[in-house]
Coordinates of C-alpha atoms in Angstrom, one line a residue:
X1 CA 94.6 114.8 97.6
X2 CA 96.3 116.4 100.6
X3 CA 99.4 115.0 102.3
X4 CA 97.2 114.1 105.3
X5 CA 94.8 112.1 103.1
X6 CA 97.7 110.1 101.7
X7 CA 98.9 109.0 105.1
X8 CA 96.9 105.9 106.0
X9 CA 96.7 103.1 108.6
X10 CA 97.3 99.5 107.5
X11 CA 93.5 98.9 107.4
X12 CA 93.1 102.1 105.4
X13 CA 95.8 101.0 103.0
X14 CA 94.2 97.6 102.4
X15 CA 90.9 99.4 101.6
X16 CA 92.6 101.9 99.3
X17 CA 94.6 99.1 97.5
X18 CA 91.4 97.2 97.0
X19 CA 89.8 100.3 95.4
X20 CA 92.8 100.8 93.1
X21 CA 92.7 97.2 92.1
X22 CA 89.0 97.4 91.3
X23 CA 89.9 100.3 89.0
X24 CA 92.5 98.1 87.3
X25 CA 95.5 99.9 88.7
X26 CA 98.9 98.3 89.5
X27 CA 100.3 98.6 93.0
X28 CA 104.0 99.4 93.5
X29 CA 105.6 99.3 97.0
X30 CA 108.7 101.2 98.1
X31 CA 110.0 101.3 101.6
X32 CA 112.5 103.0 103.9
X33 CA 113.3 105.2 106.8
X34 CA 113.3 108.5 105.0
X35 CA 115.0 110.3 107.8
X36 CA 116.2 113.6 106.5
X37 CA 114.9 113.4 102.9
X38 CA 117.6 113.8 100.3
X39 CA 117.9 113.6 96.5
X40 CA 118.6 109.8 96.6
X41 CA 115.2 109.3 98.2
X42 CA 113.5 111.5 95.6
X43 CA 115.1 109.6 92.7
X44 CA 114.3 106.2 94.3
X45 CA 110.6 107.2 94.7
X46 CA 110.5 108.7 91.2
X47 CA 111.9 105.5 89.8
X48 CA 109.4 103.4 91.7
X49 CA 106.5 105.5 90.4
X50 CA 107.9 105.2 86.8
X51 CA 107.2 101.5 87.0
X52 CA 103.5 102.4 86.6
X53 CA 100.4 102.4 88.8
X54 CA 99.9 103.6 92.4
X55 CA 103.0 104.1 94.6
X56 CA 102.7 103.0 98.2
X57 CA 105.5 104.1 100.5
X58 CA 106.0 102.0 103.6
X59 CA 107.9 104.0 106.2
X60 CA 109.7 102.6 109.2
X61 CA 108.2 103.7 112.5
X62 CA 110.4 105.5 115.0
X63 CA 111.0 102.3 117.0
X64 CA 111.9 100.4 113.8
X65 CA 114.4 103.1 112.7
X66 CA 116.1 103.0 116.1
X67 CA 116.3 99.2 115.8
X68 CA 117.9 99.5 112.4
X69 CA 120.0 102.7 112.7
X70 CA 120.7 102.9 116.4
X71 CA 120.1 105.4 119.2
X72 CA 119.8 109.0 118.1
X73 CA 117.8 108.1 115.0
X74 CA 115.5 109.1 113.6
X75 CA 116.1 112.8 113.6
X76 CA 112.5 113.5 112.6
X77 CA 109.4 111.9 114.1
X78 CA 107.5 109.4 111.9
X79 CA 104.5 111.7 111.5
X80 CA 106.7 114.5 110.1
X81 CA 108.7 112.1 107.8
X82 CA 105.4 110.7 106.6
X83 CA 104.0 114.2 105.8
X84 CA 107.1 115.2 103.9
X85 CA 107.1 112.0 101.8
X86 CA 103.3 112.3 101.2
X87 CA 103.9 115.8 99.8
X88 CA 105.8 114.3 96.9
X89 CA 103.7 114.2 93.8
X90 CA 104.9 110.7 92.9
X91 CA 103.5 109.2 96.2
X92 CA 99.9 107.9 96.4
X93 CA 99.9 106.6 99.9
X94 CA 102.2 106.4 103.0
X95 CA 101.9 103.8 105.7
X96 CA 104.0 103.3 108.8
X97 CA 105.3 99.9 109.9
X98 CA 106.9 98.6 113.0
X99 CA 108.5 95.4 111.8
X100 CA 112.2 95.2 110.7
X101 CA 111.2 94.6 107.1
X102 CA 108.0 94.8 104.9
X103 CA 107.3 91.1 104.6
X104 CA 104.0 91.3 106.6
X105 CA 102.9 94.3 104.6
X106 CA 103.7 92.5 101.4
X107 CA 101.5 89.6 102.5
X108 CA 98.7 92.1 103.3
X109 CA 98.6 94.1 100.1
X110 CA 100.4 91.8 97.6
X111 CA 101.9 94.6 95.5
X112 CA 102.4 93.9 91.8
X113 CA 105.9 95.3 92.1
X114 CA 108.3 95.8 95.1
X115 CA 110.7 98.6 94.2
X116 CA 114.1 98.7 96.1
X117 CA 117.0 101.0 95.8
X118 CA 120.3 100.4 94.1
X119 CA 122.0 99.2 97.3
X120 CA 120.2 95.9 96.4
X121 CA 120.1 93.6 93.5
X122 CA 117.0 91.6 92.6
X123 CA 118.7 88.6 94.2
X124 CA 119.6 90.3 97.5
X125 CA 116.2 92.0 98.3
X126 CA 115.3 90.5 101.7
X127 CA 111.6 90.1 100.9
X128 CA 112.1 88.8 97.4
X129 CA 110.8 85.3 98.0
X130 CA 107.6 86.7 99.6
X131 CA 106.9 88.8 96.4
X132 CA 107.8 86.0 94.0
X133 CA 105.6 83.5 95.9
X134 CA 102.4 85.1 94.6
X135 CA 103.7 86.1 91.2
X136 CA 104.8 89.7 92.0
X137 CA 108.1 91.1 90.8
X138 CA 111.0 92.9 92.3
X139 CA 112.6 95.9 90.5
X140 CA 115.7 97.9 91.4
X141 CA 115.2 101.7 90.8
X142 CA 116.9 105.0 91.6
X143 CA 120.3 106.3 91.1
X144 CA 123.5 104.7 92.4
X145 CA 123.7 104.7 96.2
X146 CA 125.8 107.8 96.4
X147 CA 123.4 109.4 98.9
X148 CA 122.5 108.3 102.3
X149 CA 121.2 110.0 105.5
X150 CA 124.0 108.4 107.4
X151 CA 126.7 109.9 105.1
X152 CA 124.9 113.3 105.1
X153 CA 125.0 113.3 108.9
X154 CA 128.7 112.4 108.9
X155 CA 129.5 115.3 106.5
X156 CA 127.5 117.7 108.7
X157 CA 129.3 116.5 111.8
X158 CA 132.6 117.0 110.1
X159 CA 131.8 120.5 108.9
X160 CA 130.2 121.7 112.1
X161 CA 132.4 119.9 114.6
X162 CA 129.6 117.6 115.7
X163 CA 125.8 117.6 115.9
X164 CA 124.0 116.7 119.1

């Protein structure tokens, strides 16, 4: 499957999830901005995929990233970020979302597992109650949060005297 085939609309995602479920497959949901992909992102997604089943990556839209991270972000347009993430072999589908969190998407596709990075605990995942309400589970995956786009950008600014 090509990267472009992995990038789906919300309607397309619901259809794909229904197909996977009919085939008896588990659905794992991971989410994030994925602005300037780094090793922490790769380890997070690899950990999510290792939980088993099909990995859906919900990616914040450009407007959502700006709301969360502030003006000047994202550095890459949503379509480009989605294509890069879709190129990873662990990823089965990528969908963009505009909301500040993935609660609505969780209600739509009811993933068996919501995977979050190590900057959370099972108790601090914002959407935890939504997942537990229908019997899903929340798992923490990836390496320690030693990598972030924000930190990478700060290091680049320091080394180059500033990025515009």
